[in-house]
mmCIF file of C-alpha atoms and ligand atoms in Angstrom:
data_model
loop_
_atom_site.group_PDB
_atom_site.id
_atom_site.type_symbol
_atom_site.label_atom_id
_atom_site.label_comp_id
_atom_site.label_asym_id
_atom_site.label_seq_id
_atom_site.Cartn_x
_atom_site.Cartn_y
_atom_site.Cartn_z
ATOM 1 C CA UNK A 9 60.731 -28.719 160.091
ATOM 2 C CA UNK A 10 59.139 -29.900 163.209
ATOM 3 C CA UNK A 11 56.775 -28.118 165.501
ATOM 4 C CA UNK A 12 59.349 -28.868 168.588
ATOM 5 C CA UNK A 13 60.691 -25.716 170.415
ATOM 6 C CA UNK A 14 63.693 -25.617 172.236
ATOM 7 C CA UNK A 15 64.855 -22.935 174.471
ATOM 8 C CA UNK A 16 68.223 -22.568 175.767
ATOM 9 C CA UNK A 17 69.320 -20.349 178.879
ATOM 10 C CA UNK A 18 69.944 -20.809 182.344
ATOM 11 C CA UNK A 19 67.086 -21.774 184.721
ATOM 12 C CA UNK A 20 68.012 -20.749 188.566
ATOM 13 C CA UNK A 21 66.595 -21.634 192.332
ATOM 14 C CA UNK A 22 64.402 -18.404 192.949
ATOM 15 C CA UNK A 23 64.099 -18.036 196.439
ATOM 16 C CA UNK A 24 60.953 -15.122 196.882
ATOM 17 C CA UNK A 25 60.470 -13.486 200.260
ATOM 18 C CA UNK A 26 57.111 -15.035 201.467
ATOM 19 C CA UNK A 27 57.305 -13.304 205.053
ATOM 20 C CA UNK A 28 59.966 -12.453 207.362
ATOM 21 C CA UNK A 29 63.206 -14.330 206.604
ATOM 22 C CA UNK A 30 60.542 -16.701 204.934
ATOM 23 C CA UNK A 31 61.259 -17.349 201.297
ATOM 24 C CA UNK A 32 59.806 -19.789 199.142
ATOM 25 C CA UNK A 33 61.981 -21.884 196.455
ATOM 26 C CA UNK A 34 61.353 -21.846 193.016
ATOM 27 C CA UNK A 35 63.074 -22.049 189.443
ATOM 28 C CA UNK A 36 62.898 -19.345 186.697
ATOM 29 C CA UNK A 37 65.293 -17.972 184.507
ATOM 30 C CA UNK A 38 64.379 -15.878 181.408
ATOM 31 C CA UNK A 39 63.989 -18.599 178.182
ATOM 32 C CA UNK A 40 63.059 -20.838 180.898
ATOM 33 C CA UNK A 41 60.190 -19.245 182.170
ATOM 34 C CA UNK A 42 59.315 -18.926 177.943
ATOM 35 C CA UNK A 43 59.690 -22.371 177.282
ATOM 36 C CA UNK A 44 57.871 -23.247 180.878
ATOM 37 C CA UNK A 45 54.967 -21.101 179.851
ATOM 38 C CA UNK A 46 54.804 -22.418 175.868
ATOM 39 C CA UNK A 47 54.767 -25.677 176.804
ATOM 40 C CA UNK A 48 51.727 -25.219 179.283
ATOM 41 C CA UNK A 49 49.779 -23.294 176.630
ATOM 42 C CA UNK A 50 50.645 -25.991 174.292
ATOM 43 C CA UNK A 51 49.939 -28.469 176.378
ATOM 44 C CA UNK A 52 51.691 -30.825 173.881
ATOM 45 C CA UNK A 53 54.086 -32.428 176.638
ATOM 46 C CA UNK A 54 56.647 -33.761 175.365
ATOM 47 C CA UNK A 55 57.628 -30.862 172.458
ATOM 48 C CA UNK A 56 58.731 -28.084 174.487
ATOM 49 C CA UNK A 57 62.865 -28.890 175.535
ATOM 50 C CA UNK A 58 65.028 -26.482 177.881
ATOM 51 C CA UNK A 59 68.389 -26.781 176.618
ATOM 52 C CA UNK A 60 70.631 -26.178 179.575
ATOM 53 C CA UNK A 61 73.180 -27.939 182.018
ATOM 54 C CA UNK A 62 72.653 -28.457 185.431
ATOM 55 C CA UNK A 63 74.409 -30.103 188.598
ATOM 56 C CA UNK A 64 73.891 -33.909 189.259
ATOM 57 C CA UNK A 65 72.556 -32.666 193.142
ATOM 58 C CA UNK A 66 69.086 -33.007 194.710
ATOM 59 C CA UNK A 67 68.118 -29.609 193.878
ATOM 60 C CA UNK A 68 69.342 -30.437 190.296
ATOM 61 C CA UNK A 69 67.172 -33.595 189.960
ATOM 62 C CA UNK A 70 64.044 -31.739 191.525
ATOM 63 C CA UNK A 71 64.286 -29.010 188.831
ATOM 64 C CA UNK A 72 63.969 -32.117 185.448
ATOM 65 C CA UNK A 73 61.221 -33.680 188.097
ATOM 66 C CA UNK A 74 59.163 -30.722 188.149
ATOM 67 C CA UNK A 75 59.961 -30.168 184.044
ATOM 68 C CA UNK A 76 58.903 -33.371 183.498
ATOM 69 C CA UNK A 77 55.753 -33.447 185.690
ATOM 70 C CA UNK A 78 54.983 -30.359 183.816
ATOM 71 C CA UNK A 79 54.865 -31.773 180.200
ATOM 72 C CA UNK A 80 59.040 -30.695 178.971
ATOM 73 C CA UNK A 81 60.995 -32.449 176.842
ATOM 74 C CA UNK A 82 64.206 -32.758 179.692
ATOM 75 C CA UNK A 83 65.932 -34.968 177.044
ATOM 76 C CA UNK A 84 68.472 -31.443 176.031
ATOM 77 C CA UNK A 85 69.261 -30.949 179.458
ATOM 78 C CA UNK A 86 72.888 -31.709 180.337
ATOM 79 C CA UNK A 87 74.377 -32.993 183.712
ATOM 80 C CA UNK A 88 77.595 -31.154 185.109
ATOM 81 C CA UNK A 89 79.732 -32.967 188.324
ATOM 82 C CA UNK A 90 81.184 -30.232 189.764
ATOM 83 C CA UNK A 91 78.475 -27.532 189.663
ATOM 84 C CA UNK A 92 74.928 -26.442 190.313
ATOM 85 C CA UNK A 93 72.195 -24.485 189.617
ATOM 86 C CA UNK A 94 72.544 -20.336 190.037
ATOM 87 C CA UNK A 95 70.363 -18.898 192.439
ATOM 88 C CA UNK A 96 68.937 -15.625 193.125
ATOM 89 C CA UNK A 97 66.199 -14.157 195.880
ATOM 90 C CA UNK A 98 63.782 -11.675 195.091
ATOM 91 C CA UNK A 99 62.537 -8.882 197.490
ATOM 92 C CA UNK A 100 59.936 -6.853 197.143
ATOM 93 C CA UNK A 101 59.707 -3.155 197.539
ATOM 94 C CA UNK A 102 56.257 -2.338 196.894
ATOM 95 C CA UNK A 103 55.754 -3.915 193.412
ATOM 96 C CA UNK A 104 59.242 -3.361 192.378
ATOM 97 C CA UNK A 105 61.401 -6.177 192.382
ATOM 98 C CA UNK A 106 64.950 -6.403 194.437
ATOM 99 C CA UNK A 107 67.113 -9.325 193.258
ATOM 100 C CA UNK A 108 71.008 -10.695 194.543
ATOM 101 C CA UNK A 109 72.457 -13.049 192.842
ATOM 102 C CA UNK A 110 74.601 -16.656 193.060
ATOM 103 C CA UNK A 111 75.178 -17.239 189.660
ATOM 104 C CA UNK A 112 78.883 -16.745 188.125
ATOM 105 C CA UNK A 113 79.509 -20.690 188.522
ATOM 106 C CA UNK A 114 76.523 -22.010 187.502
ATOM 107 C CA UNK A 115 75.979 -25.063 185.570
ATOM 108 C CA UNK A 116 74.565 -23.486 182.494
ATOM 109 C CA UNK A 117 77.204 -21.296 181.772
ATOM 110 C CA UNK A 118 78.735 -24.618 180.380
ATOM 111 C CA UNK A 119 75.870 -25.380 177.983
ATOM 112 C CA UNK A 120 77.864 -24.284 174.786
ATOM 113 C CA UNK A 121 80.890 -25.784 175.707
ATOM 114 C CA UNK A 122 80.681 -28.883 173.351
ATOM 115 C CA UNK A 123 78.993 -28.279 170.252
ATOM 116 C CA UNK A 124 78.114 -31.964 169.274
ATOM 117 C CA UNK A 125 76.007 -32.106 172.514
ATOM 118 C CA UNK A 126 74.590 -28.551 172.140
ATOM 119 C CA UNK A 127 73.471 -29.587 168.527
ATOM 120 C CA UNK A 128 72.113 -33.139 169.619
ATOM 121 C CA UNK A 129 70.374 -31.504 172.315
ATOM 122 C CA UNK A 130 68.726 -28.356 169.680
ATOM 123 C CA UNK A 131 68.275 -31.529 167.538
ATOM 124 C CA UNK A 132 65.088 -31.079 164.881
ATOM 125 C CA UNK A 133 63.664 -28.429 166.677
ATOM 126 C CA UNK A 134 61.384 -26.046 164.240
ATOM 127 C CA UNK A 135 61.764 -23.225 166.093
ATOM 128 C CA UNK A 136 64.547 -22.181 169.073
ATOM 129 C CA UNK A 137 64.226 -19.249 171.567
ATOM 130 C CA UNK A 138 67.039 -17.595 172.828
ATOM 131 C CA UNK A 139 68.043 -14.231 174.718
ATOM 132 C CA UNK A 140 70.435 -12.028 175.410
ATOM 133 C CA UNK A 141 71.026 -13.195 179.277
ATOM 134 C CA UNK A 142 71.736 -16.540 177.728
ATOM 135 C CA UNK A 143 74.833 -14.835 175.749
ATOM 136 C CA UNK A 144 75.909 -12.658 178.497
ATOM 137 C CA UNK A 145 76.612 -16.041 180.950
ATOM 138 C CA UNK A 146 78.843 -17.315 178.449
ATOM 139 C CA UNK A 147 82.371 -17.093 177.307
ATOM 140 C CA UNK A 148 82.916 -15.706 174.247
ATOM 141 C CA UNK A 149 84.479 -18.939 172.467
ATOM 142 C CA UNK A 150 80.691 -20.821 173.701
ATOM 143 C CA UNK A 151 79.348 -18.329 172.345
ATOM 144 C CA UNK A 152 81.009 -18.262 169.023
ATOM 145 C CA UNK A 153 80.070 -22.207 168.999
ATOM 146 C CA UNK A 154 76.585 -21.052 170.082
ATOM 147 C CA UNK A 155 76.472 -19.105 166.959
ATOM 148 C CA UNK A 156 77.477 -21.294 164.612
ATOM 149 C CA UNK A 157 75.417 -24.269 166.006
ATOM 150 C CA UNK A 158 72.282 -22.250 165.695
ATOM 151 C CA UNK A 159 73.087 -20.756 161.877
ATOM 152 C CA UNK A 160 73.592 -24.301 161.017
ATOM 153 C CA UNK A 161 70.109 -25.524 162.229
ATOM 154 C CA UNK A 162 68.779 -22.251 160.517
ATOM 155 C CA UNK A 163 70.500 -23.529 157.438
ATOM 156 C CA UNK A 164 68.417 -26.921 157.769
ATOM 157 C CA UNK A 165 64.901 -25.129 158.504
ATOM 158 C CA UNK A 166 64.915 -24.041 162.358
ATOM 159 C CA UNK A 167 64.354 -20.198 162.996
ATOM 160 C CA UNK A 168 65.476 -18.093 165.649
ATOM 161 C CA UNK A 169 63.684 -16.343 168.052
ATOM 162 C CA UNK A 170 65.572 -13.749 170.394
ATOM 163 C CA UNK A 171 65.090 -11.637 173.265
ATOM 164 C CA UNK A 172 67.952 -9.391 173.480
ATOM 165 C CA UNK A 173 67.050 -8.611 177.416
ATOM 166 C CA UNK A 174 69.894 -6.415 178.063
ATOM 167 C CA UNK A 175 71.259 -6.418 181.573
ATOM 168 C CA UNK A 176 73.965 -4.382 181.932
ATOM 169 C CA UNK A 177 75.545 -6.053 184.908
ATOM 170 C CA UNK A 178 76.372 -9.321 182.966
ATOM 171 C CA UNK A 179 78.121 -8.030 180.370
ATOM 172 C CA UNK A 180 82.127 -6.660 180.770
ATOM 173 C CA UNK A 181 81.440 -3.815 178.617
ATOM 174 C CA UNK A 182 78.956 -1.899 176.501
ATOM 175 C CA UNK A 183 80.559 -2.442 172.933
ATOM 176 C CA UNK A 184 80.814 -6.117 173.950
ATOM 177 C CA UNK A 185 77.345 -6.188 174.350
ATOM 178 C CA UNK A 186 76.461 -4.504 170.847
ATOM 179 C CA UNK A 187 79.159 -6.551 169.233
ATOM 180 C CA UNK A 188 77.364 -9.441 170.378
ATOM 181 C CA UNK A 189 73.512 -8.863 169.745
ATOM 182 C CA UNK A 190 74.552 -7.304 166.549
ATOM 183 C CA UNK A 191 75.866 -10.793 165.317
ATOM 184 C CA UNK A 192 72.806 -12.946 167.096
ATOM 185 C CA UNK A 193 70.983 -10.567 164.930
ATOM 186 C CA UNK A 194 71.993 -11.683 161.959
ATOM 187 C CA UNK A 195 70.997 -14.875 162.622
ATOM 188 C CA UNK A 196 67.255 -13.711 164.148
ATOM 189 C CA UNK A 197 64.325 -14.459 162.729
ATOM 190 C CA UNK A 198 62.007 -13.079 165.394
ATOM 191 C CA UNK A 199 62.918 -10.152 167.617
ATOM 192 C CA UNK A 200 61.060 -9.483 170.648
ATOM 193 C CA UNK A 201 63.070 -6.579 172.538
ATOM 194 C CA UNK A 202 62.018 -4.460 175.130
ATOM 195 C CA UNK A 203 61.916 -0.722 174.438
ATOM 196 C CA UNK A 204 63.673 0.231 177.589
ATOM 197 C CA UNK A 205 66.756 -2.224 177.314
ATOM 198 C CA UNK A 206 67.004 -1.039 173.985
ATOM 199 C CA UNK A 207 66.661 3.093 174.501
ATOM 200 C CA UNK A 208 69.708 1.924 177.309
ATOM 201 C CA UNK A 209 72.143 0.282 174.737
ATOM 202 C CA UNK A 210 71.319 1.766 171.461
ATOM 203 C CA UNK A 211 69.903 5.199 172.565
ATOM 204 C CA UNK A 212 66.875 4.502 170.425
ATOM 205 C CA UNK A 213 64.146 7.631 170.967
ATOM 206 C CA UNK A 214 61.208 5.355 170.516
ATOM 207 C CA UNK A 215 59.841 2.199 169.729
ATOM 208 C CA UNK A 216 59.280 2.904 166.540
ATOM 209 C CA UNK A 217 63.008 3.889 166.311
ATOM 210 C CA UNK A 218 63.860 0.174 167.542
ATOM 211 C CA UNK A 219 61.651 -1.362 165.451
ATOM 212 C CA UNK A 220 63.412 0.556 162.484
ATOM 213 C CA UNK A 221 67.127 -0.396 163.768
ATOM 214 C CA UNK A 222 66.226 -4.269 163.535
ATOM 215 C CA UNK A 223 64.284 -3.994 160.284
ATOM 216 C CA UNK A 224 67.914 -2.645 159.319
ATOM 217 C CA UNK A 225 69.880 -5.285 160.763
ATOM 218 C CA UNK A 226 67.629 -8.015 158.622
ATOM 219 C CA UNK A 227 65.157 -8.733 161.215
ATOM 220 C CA UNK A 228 61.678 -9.404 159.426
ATOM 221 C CA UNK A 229 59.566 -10.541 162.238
ATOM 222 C CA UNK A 230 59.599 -7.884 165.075
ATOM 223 C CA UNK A 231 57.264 -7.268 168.213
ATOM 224 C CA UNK A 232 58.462 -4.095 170.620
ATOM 225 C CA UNK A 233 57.641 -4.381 174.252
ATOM 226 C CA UNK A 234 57.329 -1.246 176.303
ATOM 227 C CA UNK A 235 55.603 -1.994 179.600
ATOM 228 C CA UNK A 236 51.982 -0.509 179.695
ATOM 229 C CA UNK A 237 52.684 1.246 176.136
ATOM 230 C CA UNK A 238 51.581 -0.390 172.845
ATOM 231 C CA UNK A 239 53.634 -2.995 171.518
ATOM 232 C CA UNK A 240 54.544 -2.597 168.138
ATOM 233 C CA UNK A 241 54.646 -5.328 165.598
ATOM 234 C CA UNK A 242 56.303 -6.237 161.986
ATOM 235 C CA UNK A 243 55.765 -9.010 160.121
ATOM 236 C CA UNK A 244 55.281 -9.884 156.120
ATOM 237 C CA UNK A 245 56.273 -6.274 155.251
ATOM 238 C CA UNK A 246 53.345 -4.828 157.244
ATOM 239 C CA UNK A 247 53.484 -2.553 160.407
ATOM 240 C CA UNK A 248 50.868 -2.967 163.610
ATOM 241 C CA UNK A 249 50.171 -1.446 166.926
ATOM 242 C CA UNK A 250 48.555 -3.099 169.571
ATOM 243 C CA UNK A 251 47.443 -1.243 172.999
ATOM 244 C CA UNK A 252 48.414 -2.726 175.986
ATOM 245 C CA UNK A 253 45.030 -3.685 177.762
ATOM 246 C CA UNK A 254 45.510 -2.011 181.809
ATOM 247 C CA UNK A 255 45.870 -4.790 184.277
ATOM 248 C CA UNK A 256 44.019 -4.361 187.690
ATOM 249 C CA UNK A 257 45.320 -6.374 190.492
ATOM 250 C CA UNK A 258 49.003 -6.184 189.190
ATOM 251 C CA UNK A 259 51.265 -7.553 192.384
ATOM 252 C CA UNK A 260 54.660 -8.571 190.907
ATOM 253 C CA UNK A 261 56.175 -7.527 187.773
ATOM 254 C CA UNK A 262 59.064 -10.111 187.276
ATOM 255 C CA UNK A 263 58.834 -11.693 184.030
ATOM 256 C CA UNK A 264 56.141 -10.162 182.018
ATOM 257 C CA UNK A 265 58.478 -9.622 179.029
ATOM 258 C CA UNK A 266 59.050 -13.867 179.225
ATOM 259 C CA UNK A 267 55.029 -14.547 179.389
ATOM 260 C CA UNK A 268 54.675 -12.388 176.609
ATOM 261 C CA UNK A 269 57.156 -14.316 174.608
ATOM 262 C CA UNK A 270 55.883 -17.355 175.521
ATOM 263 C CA UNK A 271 52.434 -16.049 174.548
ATOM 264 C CA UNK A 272 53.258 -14.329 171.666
ATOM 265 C CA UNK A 273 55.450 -17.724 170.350
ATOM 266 C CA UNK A 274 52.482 -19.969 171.148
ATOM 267 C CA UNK A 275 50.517 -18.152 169.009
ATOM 268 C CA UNK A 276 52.578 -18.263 166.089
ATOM 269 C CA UNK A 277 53.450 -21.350 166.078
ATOM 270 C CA UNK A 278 49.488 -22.466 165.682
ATOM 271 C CA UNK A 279 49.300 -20.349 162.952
ATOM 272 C CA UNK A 280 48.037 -17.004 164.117
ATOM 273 C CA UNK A 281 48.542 -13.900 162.445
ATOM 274 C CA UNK A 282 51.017 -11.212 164.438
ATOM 275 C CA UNK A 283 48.275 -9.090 165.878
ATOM 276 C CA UNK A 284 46.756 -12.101 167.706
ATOM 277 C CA UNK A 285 50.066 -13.265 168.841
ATOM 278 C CA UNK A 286 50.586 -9.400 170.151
ATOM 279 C CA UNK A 287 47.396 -9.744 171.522
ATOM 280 C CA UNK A 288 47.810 -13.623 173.577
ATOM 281 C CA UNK A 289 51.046 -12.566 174.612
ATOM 282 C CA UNK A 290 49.863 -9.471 176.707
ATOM 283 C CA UNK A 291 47.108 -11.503 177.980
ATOM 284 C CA UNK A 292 49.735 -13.800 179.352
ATOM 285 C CA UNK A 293 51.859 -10.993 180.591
ATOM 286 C CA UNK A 294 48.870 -9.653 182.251
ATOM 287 C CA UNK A 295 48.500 -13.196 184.228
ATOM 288 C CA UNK A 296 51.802 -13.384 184.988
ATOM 289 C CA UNK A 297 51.267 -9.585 186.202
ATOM 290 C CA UNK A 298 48.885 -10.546 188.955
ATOM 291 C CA UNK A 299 51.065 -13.406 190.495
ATOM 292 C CA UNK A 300 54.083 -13.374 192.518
ATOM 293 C CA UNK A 301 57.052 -14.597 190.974
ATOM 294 C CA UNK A 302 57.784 -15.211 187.524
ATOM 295 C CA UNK A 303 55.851 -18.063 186.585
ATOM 296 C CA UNK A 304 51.304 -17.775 186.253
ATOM 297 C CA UNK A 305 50.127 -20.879 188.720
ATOM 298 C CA UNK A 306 48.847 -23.341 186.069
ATOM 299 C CA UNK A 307 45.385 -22.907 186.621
ATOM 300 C CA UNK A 308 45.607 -19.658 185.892
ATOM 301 C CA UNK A 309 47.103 -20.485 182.585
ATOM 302 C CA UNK A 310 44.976 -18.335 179.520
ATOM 303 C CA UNK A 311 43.808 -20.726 176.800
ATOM 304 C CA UNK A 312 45.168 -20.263 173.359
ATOM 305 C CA UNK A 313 42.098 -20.089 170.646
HETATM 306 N N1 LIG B 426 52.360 -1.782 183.727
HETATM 307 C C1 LIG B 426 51.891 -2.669 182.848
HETATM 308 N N2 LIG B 426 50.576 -2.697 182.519
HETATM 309 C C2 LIG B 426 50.091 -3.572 181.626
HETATM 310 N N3 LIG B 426 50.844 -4.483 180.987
HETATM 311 C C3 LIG B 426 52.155 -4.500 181.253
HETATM 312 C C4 LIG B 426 52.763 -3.602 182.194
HETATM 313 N N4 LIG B 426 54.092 -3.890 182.253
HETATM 314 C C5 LIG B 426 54.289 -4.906 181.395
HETATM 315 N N5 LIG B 426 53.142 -5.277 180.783
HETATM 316 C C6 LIG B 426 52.959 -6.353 179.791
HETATM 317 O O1 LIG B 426 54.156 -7.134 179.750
HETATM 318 C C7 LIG B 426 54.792 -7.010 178.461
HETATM 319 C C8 LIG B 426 56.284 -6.958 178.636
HETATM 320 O O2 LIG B 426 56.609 -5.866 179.458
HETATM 321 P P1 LIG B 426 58.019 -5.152 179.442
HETATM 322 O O3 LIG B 426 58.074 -4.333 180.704
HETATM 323 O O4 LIG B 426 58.195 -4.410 178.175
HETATM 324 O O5 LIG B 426 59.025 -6.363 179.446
HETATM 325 P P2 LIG B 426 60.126 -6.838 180.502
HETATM 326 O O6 LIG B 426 59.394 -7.549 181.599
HETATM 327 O O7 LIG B 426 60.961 -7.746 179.693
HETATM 328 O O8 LIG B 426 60.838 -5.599 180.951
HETATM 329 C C9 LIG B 426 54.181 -5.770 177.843
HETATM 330 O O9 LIG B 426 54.198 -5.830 176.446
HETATM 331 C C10 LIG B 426 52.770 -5.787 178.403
HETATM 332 O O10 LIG B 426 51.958 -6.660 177.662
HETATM 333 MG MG1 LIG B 427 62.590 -8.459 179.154
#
């Protein structure tokens, strides 16, 4: 299999509040932000791809500019007439985030809509990255073709990485949700949850109780998230805990469960063993911690040993 990564999602404008009624415009999006991030730590332009669709508008051709300037693959990313990009604008309320919305006819909820182009555009990727915000933006026949895409690039080699990122407000209904992640599960072969989005849906008393619950579903590569609390890792059979190092400076929280991904992914892919990847991937979260908005500037970038 090839060392390409794909990650498929939905990338949005992000329009930050910079001053009064100032805002600045950006793009993030969950397995964007991932992919945006691996590919700058990889620095191997050209093997990180964003699957997604966008509109065929300015703001549309700035975004595959701006990939492309920054070292993506923009070859998987589809063109839609009639639609745009989502957007959403982020307050701030002391370090707490405040977000709105303008998503529910966005481009990329069409990305799974015709499975020969969502398989040309995954093509011979090695490894794909996916999450559960992806899932929730789709219909659940895209998502069905989704699924069966992705077990049939698993069945020639890829593996799955997946974020479940719960967020209530997408989905129509709590056993919906479960139904769903349950079956992506079955098809995961790295899980990188957050303990509170878990604790939410699955009522899981502890990280070490999530970790458990995906071991169960099949899951053999695992890495729990909890904020400033240790992450917890699986992998080969064998159990670790690494502490969270405390970040000074911290200004913005949006997206430190993406950078760590991104981190933690990076990692692994260059052959580190899990604790290192835990390790690189809350050094990038850390970064990520002490900017505004949810991608690091690229200078600030951490190196990847
Ligand atoms: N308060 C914090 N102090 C230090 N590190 C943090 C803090 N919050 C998040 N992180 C880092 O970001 C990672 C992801 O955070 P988490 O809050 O679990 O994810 P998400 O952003 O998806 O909710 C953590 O594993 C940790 O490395
Ligand atoms: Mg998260």
């Amino acid at each position: 299999m090839s060392s390409k990564v794909v990650a498929i999602g939905e990338a949005m404008i992000e329009m930050a509040v910079i001053g009064d009624d100032t805002y600045r415009r950006s793009f993030a999006g969950d397995t964007f932000n991932t992919a945006w991030h691996m590919a700058q730590i990889l620095g191997t332009g050209g093997q990180v791809g964003f699957v997604t669709k966008v509109g065929r508008d300015s703001v549309s051709d700035t975004f595959i500019d701006q990939l492309t300037d920054d070292g993506m693959d923009v070859s998987c990313i589809g063109r839609v007439d009639d639609r745009t990009m989502g957007l959403y604008m982020i307050a701030l309320k002391g370090v707490e985030r405040d977000f709105q919305y303008w998503r529910s006819h966005s481009a990329a909820r069409l990305l799974a809509d015709n499975p020969d182009w969502l398989t040309k555009a995954i093509g011979q990727a090695g490894l794909i990255h996916l999450s559960g915000i992806t899932l929730a933006i789709l219909s659940a026949d895209a998502r069905a073709r989704l699924w069966d895409v992705i077990a049939t690039a698993r069945s020639q080699g890829a593996r799955l990485s997946f974020d479940p990122n719960v967020r209530p407000r997408l989905w129509s209904s709590q056993d919906e949700t479960r139904t769903t992640l349950s079956a992506f599960l079955e098809i995961t072969d790295i899980a990188l949850p957050s303990f509170d989005d878990e604790a939410a849906l699955w009522g899981d008393t502890s990280p070490q109780a999530t970790l458990e619950r995906l071991q169960k579903a099949g899951v053999t590569e695992i890495a729990v998230k909890d904020g400033a609390g240790p992450v917890l890792g699986l992998c080969d059979g064998t159990q670790t805990t690494v502490e969270t190092p405390s970040v000074s400076g911290m200004r913005d929280t949006t997206g430190a469960g993406d950078a760590f991904n991104a981190g933690y992914l990076a990692a692994r892919l260059s052959g580190h063993p899990q604790q290192d990847a835990i390790a690189f991937g809350q050094a990038v979260s850390s970064e990520v911690l002490r900017h505004f908005g949810a991608r690091i500037p690229k200078e600030h970038i951490p190196n990847l040993i």
